[in-house]
Amino acid sequence: MKQRVRVLQDLPEMKLVGRRVGPLVAGQEAEFEPWEVKVLERHELVEPIQRFTTAELRKFILAEERAPGLGPLPSNFYAMVGQRSASMRTSGQPDEIEEFRAAFEALTEIRTHKLLRAALSPANAENLLPEERFFVNRLAMALEDWGRWLSELLEKEVEIGETA
C-alpha cells in the first residue's frame, strides 16, 4: 500500500525510523509507506502525486453508481483519504473539509451496500481493498453466527407461553 510521491528537494540518504531513505533528487518520483509520506510531507520534502479532492471523490461516486459490482479504487485509497483529511484539517479549511467528508460518506454508503452483498456471497467479491476484505469477512462471520442462532432457535423445544 505504498504511495507515489514527487521529491521536492534533493534528499540525501538518511534514516527514517530505522529505514534508509534516499538519496533522491528533486523532481524524482518514489514510493513510500503512508506514514513515511506524512513525515516527509510535513518537512516539505515530498508531495503526493495523487491527492484526493472532493471532485475526484465525486467521480468515484458516479463510477460506483454505474458499476454493478464494486468499482476499482486505488490500493491505498483509505490511507490517502485519511491523509488528505488530516492535511485539510491542519490547513484550516472547514468548508472544504465538510464537502470532502460528505463526498467520502456518500461513496462509502454506496460501497457498503455492495460489500453487504459480497458478504452474502464472498466467492463473488472482487475489487476489494484490504480494509474492505476485512469488513466483508467480519460481516460474513456475523451472518454465519446469525444463521446458526436461527437454526438453534428452531430446534429448541419451547413450552407453550414461553418466549425465546
JSON list of C-alpha atoms in Angstrom, two decimals:
[
{"chain": "A", "resi": 1, "resn": "MET", "atom": "CA", "xyz": [0.00, 0.00, 0.00]},
{"chain": "A", "resi": 2, "resn": "LYS", "atom": "CA", "xyz": [2.75, 2.41, -0.87]},
{"chain": "A", "resi": 3, "resn": "GLN", "atom": "CA", "xyz": [2.03, 5.90, -2.08]},
{"chain": "A", "resi": 4, "resn": "ARG", "atom": "CA", "xyz": [3.74, 7.56, -5.03]},
{"chain": "A", "resi": 5, "resn": "VAL", "atom": "CA", "xyz": [5.29, 10.95, -4.33]},
{"chain": "A", "resi": 6, "resn": "ARG", "atom": "CA", "xyz": [7.34, 13.59, -6.11]},
{"chain": "A", "resi": 7, "resn": "VAL", "atom": "CA", "xyz": [10.52, 14.68, -4.36]},
{"chain": "A", "resi": 8, "resn": "LEU", "atom": "CA", "xyz": [10.52, 18.47, -3.83]},
{"chain": "A", "resi": 9, "resn": "GLN", "atom": "CA", "xyz": [14.12, 18.91, -2.66]},
{"chain": "A", "resi": 10, "resn": "ASP", "atom": "CA", "xyz": [17.27, 16.89, -3.06]},
{"chain": "A", "resi": 11, "resn": "LEU", "atom": "CA", "xyz": [17.14, 14.34, -0.30]},
{"chain": "A", "resi": 12, "resn": "PRO", "atom": "CA", "xyz": [20.42, 12.87, 0.97]},
{"chain": "A", "resi": 13, "resn": "GLU", "atom": "CA", "xyz": [20.47, 9.34, 2.34]},
{"chain": "A", "resi": 14, "resn": "MET", "atom": "CA", "xyz": [19.02, 9.35, 5.82]},
{"chain": "A", "resi": 15, "resn": "LYS", "atom": "CA", "xyz": [17.37, 7.10, 8.35]},
{"chain": "A", "resi": 16, "resn": "LEU", "atom": "CA", "xyz": [13.66, 7.45, 8.93]},
{"chain": "A", "resi": 17, "resn": "VAL", "atom": "CA", "xyz": [12.66, 5.39, 11.96]},
{"chain": "A", "resi": 18, "resn": "GLY", "atom": "CA", "xyz": [15.30, 2.77, 11.23]},
{"chain": "A", "resi": 19, "resn": "ARG", "atom": "CA", "xyz": [14.68, 2.65, 7.47]},
{"chain": "A", "resi": 20, "resn": "ARG", "atom": "CA", "xyz": [17.11, 4.10, 4.94]},
{"chain": "A", "resi": 21, "resn": "VAL", "atom": "CA", "xyz": [15.61, 6.71, 2.64]},
{"chain": "A", "resi": 22, "resn": "GLY", "atom": "CA", "xyz": [17.40, 8.37, -0.25]},
{"chain": "A", "resi": 23, "resn": "PRO", "atom": "CA", "xyz": [19.40, 9.66, -1.83]},
{"chain": "A", "resi": 24, "resn": "LEU", "atom": "CA", "xyz": [16.73, 11.19, -4.04]},
{"chain": "A", "resi": 25, "resn": "VAL", "atom": "CA", "xyz": [16.85, 14.10, -6.47]},
{"chain": "A", "resi": 26, "resn": "ALA", "atom": "CA", "xyz": [14.27, 16.90, -6.67]},
{"chain": "A", "resi": 27, "resn": "GLY", "atom": "CA", "xyz": [11.63, 16.04, -9.27]},
{"chain": "A", "resi": 28, "resn": "GLN", "atom": "CA", "xyz": [12.18, 12.30, -8.93]},
{"chain": "A", "resi": 29, "resn": "GLU", "atom": "CA", "xyz": [9.21, 10.06, -8.20]},
{"chain": "A", "resi": 30, "resn": "ALA", "atom": "CA", "xyz": [9.36, 7.47, -5.43]},
{"chain": "A", "resi": 31, "resn": "GLU", "atom": "CA", "xyz": [7.10, 5.22, -3.37]},
{"chain": "A", "resi": 32, "resn": "PHE", "atom": "CA", "xyz": [6.81, 5.30, 0.40]},
{"chain": "A", "resi": 33, "resn": "GLU", "atom": "CA", "xyz": [4.58, 3.91, 3.09]},
{"chain": "A", "resi": 34, "resn": "PRO", "atom": "CA", "xyz": [1.77, 6.34, 4.02]},
{"chain": "A", "resi": 35, "resn": "TRP", "atom": "CA", "xyz": [3.33, 7.16, 7.41]},
{"chain": "A", "resi": 36, "resn": "GLU", "atom": "CA", "xyz": [6.66, 7.95, 5.70]},
{"chain": "A", "resi": 37, "resn": "VAL", "atom": "CA", "xyz": [4.89, 10.26, 3.25]},
{"chain": "A", "resi": 38, "resn": "LYS", "atom": "CA", "xyz": [3.26, 12.06, 6.15]},
{"chain": "A", "resi": 39, "resn": "VAL", "atom": "CA", "xyz": [6.63, 12.68, 7.84]},
{"chain": "A", "resi": 40, "resn": "LEU", "atom": "CA", "xyz": [8.41, 13.72, 4.65]},
{"chain": "A", "resi": 41, "resn": "GLU", "atom": "CA", "xyz": [5.49, 15.90, 3.54]},
{"chain": "A", "resi": 42, "resn": "ARG", "atom": "CA", "xyz": [5.44, 17.67, 6.90]},
{"chain": "A", "resi": 43, "resn": "HIS", "atom": "CA", "xyz": [9.07, 18.66, 6.27]},
{"chain": "A", "resi": 44, "resn": "GLU", "atom": "CA", "xyz": [8.18, 19.75, 2.71]},
{"chain": "A", "resi": 45, "resn": "LEU", "atom": "CA", "xyz": [10.49, 17.15, 1.18]},
{"chain": "A", "resi": 46, "resn": "VAL", "atom": "CA", "xyz": [7.86, 15.32, -0.91]},
{"chain": "A", "resi": 47, "resn": "GLU", "atom": "CA", "xyz": [4.32, 15.79, -2.20]},
{"chain": "A", "resi": 48, "resn": "PRO", "atom": "CA", "xyz": [1.86, 13.05, -3.08]},
{"chain": "A", "resi": 49, "resn": "ILE", "atom": "CA", "xyz": [1.38, 12.65, -6.82]},
{"chain": "A", "resi": 50, "resn": "GLN", "atom": "CA", "xyz": [-2.29, 11.90, -6.36]},
{"chain": "A", "resi": 51, "resn": "ARG", "atom": "CA", "xyz": [-4.22, 13.89, -3.78]},
{"chain": "A", "resi": 52, "resn": "PHE", "atom": "CA", "xyz": [-7.85, 13.12, -3.44]},
{"chain": "A", "resi": 53, "resn": "THR", "atom": "CA", "xyz": [-10.02, 16.15, -3.89]},
{"chain": "A", "resi": 54, "resn": "THR", "atom": "CA", "xyz": [-13.76, 16.42, -3.41]},
{"chain": "A", "resi": 55, "resn": "ALA", "atom": "CA", "xyz": [-14.14, 16.47, -7.20]},
{"chain": "A", "resi": 56, "resn": "GLU", "atom": "CA", "xyz": [-12.18, 13.21, -7.51]},
{"chain": "A", "resi": 57, "resn": "LEU", "atom": "CA", "xyz": [-14.34, 11.60, -4.84]},
{"chain": "A", "resi": 58, "resn": "ARG", "atom": "CA", "xyz": [-17.43, 12.67, -6.78]},
{"chain": "A", "resi": 59, "resn": "LYS", "atom": "CA", "xyz": [-16.01, 10.98, -9.89]},
{"chain": "A", "resi": 60, "resn": "PHE", "atom": "CA", "xyz": [-15.61, 7.78, -7.87]},
{"chain": "A", "resi": 61, "resn": "ILE", "atom": "CA", "xyz": [-19.23, 8.16, -6.70]},
{"chain": "A", "resi": 62, "resn": "LEU", "atom": "CA", "xyz": [-20.51, 8.44, -10.27]},
{"chain": "A", "resi": 63, "resn": "ALA", "atom": "CA", "xyz": [-18.45, 5.43, -11.37]},
{"chain": "A", "resi": 64, "resn": "GLU", "atom": "CA", "xyz": [-19.61, 3.43, -8.35]},
{"chain": "A", "resi": 65, "resn": "GLU", "atom": "CA", "xyz": [-23.26, 4.24, -9.01]},
{"chain": "A", "resi": 66, "resn": "ARG", "atom": "CA", "xyz": [-22.92, 2.97, -12.58]},
{"chain": "A", "resi": 67, "resn": "ALA", "atom": "CA", "xyz": [-20.96, -0.20, -11.76]},
{"chain": "A", "resi": 68, "resn": "PRO", "atom": "CA", "xyz": [-22.99, -3.32, -10.97]},
{"chain": "A", "resi": 69, "resn": "GLY", "atom": "CA", "xyz": [-20.25, -4.59, -8.65]},
{"chain": "A", "resi": 70, "resn": "LEU", "atom": "CA", "xyz": [-17.59, -2.79, -6.70]},
{"chain": "A", "resi": 71, "resn": "GLY", "atom": "CA", "xyz": [-15.69, -0.34, -8.84]},
{"chain": "A", "resi": 72, "resn": "PRO", "atom": "CA", "xyz": [-11.90, -0.23, -8.63]},
{"chain": "A", "resi": 73, "resn": "LEU", "atom": "CA", "xyz": [-10.22, 2.19, -6.25]},
{"chain": "A", "resi": 74, "resn": "PRO", "atom": "CA", "xyz": [-6.50, 2.85, -5.78]},
{"chain": "A", "resi": 75, "resn": "SER", "atom": "CA", "xyz": [-4.94, 0.23, -3.49]},
{"chain": "A", "resi": 76, "resn": "ASN", "atom": "CA", "xyz": [-4.13, 2.81, -0.82]},
{"chain": "A", "resi": 77, "resn": "PHE", "atom": "CA", "xyz": [-7.43, 4.67, -1.13]},
{"chain": "A", "resi": 78, "resn": "TYR", "atom": "CA", "xyz": [-8.40, 4.75, 2.56]},
{"chain": "A", "resi": 79, "resn": "ALA", "atom": "CA", "xyz": [-4.91, 5.79, 3.70]},
{"chain": "A", "resi": 80, "resn": "MET", "atom": "CA", "xyz": [-4.84, 8.57, 1.12]},
{"chain": "A", "resi": 81, "resn": "VAL", "atom": "CA", "xyz": [-8.30, 9.81, 2.13]},
{"chain": "A", "resi": 82, "resn": "GLY", "atom": "CA", "xyz": [-7.18, 9.89, 5.76]},
{"chain": "A", "resi": 83, "resn": "GLN", "atom": "CA", "xyz": [-4.04, 11.80, 4.86]},
{"chain": "A", "resi": 84, "resn": "ARG", "atom": "CA", "xyz": [-5.96, 14.30, 2.75]},
{"chain": "A", "resi": 85, "resn": "SER", "atom": "CA", "xyz": [-8.48, 14.85, 5.53]},
{"chain": "A", "resi": 86, "resn": "ALA", "atom": "CA", "xyz": [-5.70, 15.42, 8.07]},
{"chain": "A", "resi": 87, "resn": "SER", "atom": "CA", "xyz": [-3.95, 17.81, 5.70]},
{"chain": "A", "resi": 88, "resn": "MET", "atom": "CA", "xyz": [-7.14, 19.82, 5.21]},
{"chain": "A", "resi": 89, "resn": "ARG", "atom": "CA", "xyz": [-7.74, 19.99, 8.97]},
{"chain": "A", "resi": 90, "resn": "THR", "atom": "CA", "xyz": [-4.24, 21.28, 9.68]},
{"chain": "A", "resi": 91, "resn": "SER", "atom": "CA", "xyz": [-4.56, 23.94, 6.96]},
{"chain": "A", "resi": 92, "resn": "GLY", "atom": "CA", "xyz": [-7.89, 25.07, 8.42]},
{"chain": "A", "resi": 93, "resn": "GLN", "atom": "CA", "xyz": [-10.35, 24.59, 5.57]},
{"chain": "A", "resi": 94, "resn": "PRO", "atom": "CA", "xyz": [-13.63, 23.81, 7.40]},
{"chain": "A", "resi": 95, "resn": "ASP", "atom": "CA", "xyz": [-15.98, 24.26, 4.40]},
{"chain": "A", "resi": 96, "resn": "GLU", "atom": "CA", "xyz": [-13.80, 22.13, 2.15]},
{"chain": "A", "resi": 97, "resn": "ILE", "atom": "CA", "xyz": [-13.47, 19.50, 4.89]},
{"chain": "A", "resi": 98, "resn": "GLU", "atom": "CA", "xyz": [-17.26, 19.22, 5.17]},
{"chain": "A", "resi": 99, "resn": "GLU", "atom": "CA", "xyz": [-17.67, 18.83, 1.40]},
{"chain": "A", "resi": 100, "resn": "PHE", "atom": "CA", "xyz": [-14.89, 16.25, 1.32]},
{"chain": "A", "resi": 101, "resn": "ARG", "atom": "CA", "xyz": [-16.43, 14.34, 4.24]},
{"chain": "A", "resi": 102, "resn": "ALA", "atom": "CA", "xyz": [-19.88, 14.37, 2.61]},
{"chain": "A", "resi": 103, "resn": "ALA", "atom": "CA", "xyz": [-18.48, 13.03, -0.66]},
{"chain": "A", "resi": 104, "resn": "PHE", "atom": "CA", "xyz": [-16.48, 10.35, 1.16]},
{"chain": "A", "resi": 105, "resn": "GLU", "atom": "CA", "xyz": [-19.53, 9.28, 3.18]},
{"chain": "A", "resi": 106, "resn": "ALA", "atom": "CA", "xyz": [-21.66, 9.12, 0.02]},
{"chain": "A", "resi": 107, "resn": "LEU", "atom": "CA", "xyz": [-19.08, 6.90, -1.66]},
{"chain": "A", "resi": 108, "resn": "THR", "atom": "CA", "xyz": [-18.72, 4.61, 1.34]},
{"chain": "A", "resi": 109, "resn": "GLU", "atom": "CA", "xyz": [-22.50, 4.31, 1.67]},
{"chain": "A", "resi": 110, "resn": "ILE", "atom": "CA", "xyz": [-22.78, 3.08, -1.93]},
{"chain": "A", "resi": 111, "resn": "ARG", "atom": "CA", "xyz": [-19.86, 0.69, -1.46]},
{"chain": "A", "resi": 112, "resn": "THR", "atom": "CA", "xyz": [-21.22, -0.58, 1.88]},
{"chain": "A", "resi": 113, "resn": "HIS", "atom": "CA", "xyz": [-24.39, -1.83, 0.17]},
{"chain": "A", "resi": 114, "resn": "LYS", "atom": "CA", "xyz": [-22.25, -3.69, -2.35]},
{"chain": "A", "resi": 115, "resn": "LEU", "atom": "CA", "xyz": [-19.99, -5.02, 0.43]},
{"chain": "A", "resi": 116, "resn": "LEU", "atom": "CA", "xyz": [-23.06, -6.40, 2.21]},
{"chain": "A", "resi": 117, "resn": "ARG", "atom": "CA", "xyz": [-23.95, -8.30, -0.95]},
{"chain": "A", "resi": 118, "resn": "ALA", "atom": "CA", "xyz": [-20.35, -9.54, -1.15]},
{"chain": "A", "resi": 119, "resn": "ALA", "atom": "CA", "xyz": [-20.58, -10.81, 2.44]},
{"chain": "A", "resi": 120, "resn": "LEU", "atom": "CA", "xyz": [-23.64, -12.87, 1.44]},
{"chain": "A", "resi": 121, "resn": "SER", "atom": "CA", "xyz": [-21.69, -14.35, -1.46]},
{"chain": "A", "resi": 122, "resn": "PRO", "atom": "CA", "xyz": [-17.95, -13.96, -0.67]},
{"chain": "A", "resi": 123, "resn": "ALA", "atom": "CA", "xyz": [-16.89, -16.03, -3.68]},
{"chain": "A", "resi": 124, "resn": "ASN", "atom": "CA", "xyz": [-18.10, -13.21, -5.94]},
{"chain": "A", "resi": 125, "resn": "ALA", "atom": "CA", "xyz": [-16.26, -10.44, -4.08]},
{"chain": "A", "resi": 126, "resn": "GLU", "atom": "CA", "xyz": [-13.97, -8.64, -6.50]},
{"chain": "A", "resi": 127, "resn": "ASN", "atom": "CA", "xyz": [-12.06, -5.34, -6.38]},
{"chain": "A", "resi": 128, "resn": "LEU", "atom": "CA", "xyz": [-11.93, -5.39, -2.59]},
{"chain": "A", "resi": 129, "resn": "LEU", "atom": "CA", "xyz": [-9.34, -3.27, -0.87]},
{"chain": "A", "resi": 130, "resn": "PRO", "atom": "CA", "xyz": [-7.72, -4.87, 2.20]},
{"chain": "A", "resi": 131, "resn": "GLU", "atom": "CA", "xyz": [-9.86, -2.79, 4.55]},
{"chain": "A", "resi": 132, "resn": "GLU", "atom": "CA", "xyz": [-12.98, -3.83, 2.68]},
{"chain": "A", "resi": 133, "resn": "ARG", "atom": "CA", "xyz": [-11.96, -7.51, 2.61]},
{"chain": "A", "resi": 134, "resn": "PHE", "atom": "CA", "xyz": [-11.61, -7.35, 6.41]},
{"chain": "A", "resi": 135, "resn": "PHE", "atom": "CA", "xyz": [-15.08, -5.79, 6.68]},
{"chain": "A", "resi": 136, "resn": "VAL", "atom": "CA", "xyz": [-16.64, -8.39, 4.36]},
{"chain": "A", "resi": 137, "resn": "ASN", "atom": "CA", "xyz": [-15.01, -11.23, 6.31]},
{"chain": "A", "resi": 138, "resn": "ARG", "atom": "CA", "xyz": [-16.38, -9.84, 9.58]},
{"chain": "A", "resi": 139, "resn": "LEU", "atom": "CA", "xyz": [-19.85, -9.44, 8.05]},
{"chain": "A", "resi": 140, "resn": "ALA", "atom": "CA", "xyz": [-19.74, -13.00, 6.68]},
{"chain": "A", "resi": 141, "resn": "MET", "atom": "CA", "xyz": [-18.85, -14.33, 10.16]},
{"chain": "A", "resi": 142, "resn": "ALA", "atom": "CA", "xyz": [-21.70, -12.33, 11.71]},
{"chain": "A", "resi": 143, "resn": "LEU", "atom": "CA", "xyz": [-24.12, -13.67, 9.09]},
{"chain": "A", "resi": 144, "resn": "GLU", "atom": "CA", "xyz": [-22.97, -17.25, 9.79]},
{"chain": "A", "resi": 145, "resn": "ASP", "atom": "CA", "xyz": [-23.47, -16.71, 13.54]},
{"chain": "A", "resi": 146, "resn": "TRP", "atom": "CA", "xyz": [-26.94, -15.29, 12.88]},
{"chain": "A", "resi": 147, "resn": "GLY", "atom": "CA", "xyz": [-27.85, -18.30, 10.72]},
{"chain": "A", "resi": 148, "resn": "ARG", "atom": "CA", "xyz": [-26.59, -20.70, 13.39]},
{"chain": "A", "resi": 149, "resn": "TRP", "atom": "CA", "xyz": [-28.60, -18.90, 16.07]},
{"chain": "A", "resi": 150, "resn": "LEU", "atom": "CA", "xyz": [-31.74, -19.08, 13.93]},
{"chain": "A", "resi": 151, "resn": "SER", "atom": "CA", "xyz": [-31.20, -22.80, 13.34]},
{"chain": "A", "resi": 152, "resn": "GLU", "atom": "CA", "xyz": [-30.74, -23.41, 17.06]},
{"chain": "A", "resi": 153, "resn": "LEU", "atom": "CA", "xyz": [-33.86, -21.38, 17.78]},
{"chain": "A", "resi": 154, "resn": "LEU", "atom": "CA", "xyz": [-35.89, -23.65, 15.50]},
{"chain": "A", "resi": 155, "resn": "GLU", "atom": "CA", "xyz": [-34.51, -26.76, 17.13]},
{"chain": "A", "resi": 156, "resn": "LYS", "atom": "CA", "xyz": [-35.14, -25.71, 20.73]},
{"chain": "A", "resi": 157, "resn": "GLU", "atom": "CA", "xyz": [-38.12, -27.18, 22.49]},
{"chain": "A", "resi": 158, "resn": "VAL", "atom": "CA", "xyz": [-40.21, -24.28, 23.68]},
{"chain": "A", "resi": 159, "resn": "GLU", "atom": "CA", "xyz": [-43.04, -24.76, 26.16]},
{"chain": "A", "resi": 160, "resn": "ILE", "atom": "CA", "xyz": [-46.32, -23.05, 25.42]},
{"chain": "A", "resi": 161, "resn": "GLY", "atom": "CA", "xyz": [-46.31, -19.50, 26.73]},
{"chain": "A", "resi": 162, "resn": "GLU", "atom": "CA", "xyz": [-42.51, -19.40, 26.89]},
{"chain": "A", "resi": 163, "resn": "THR", "atom": "CA", "xyz": [-40.57, -16.96, 24.72]},
{"chain": "A", "resi": 164, "resn": "ALA", "atom": "CA", "xyz": [-37.09, -17.44, 23.35]}
]
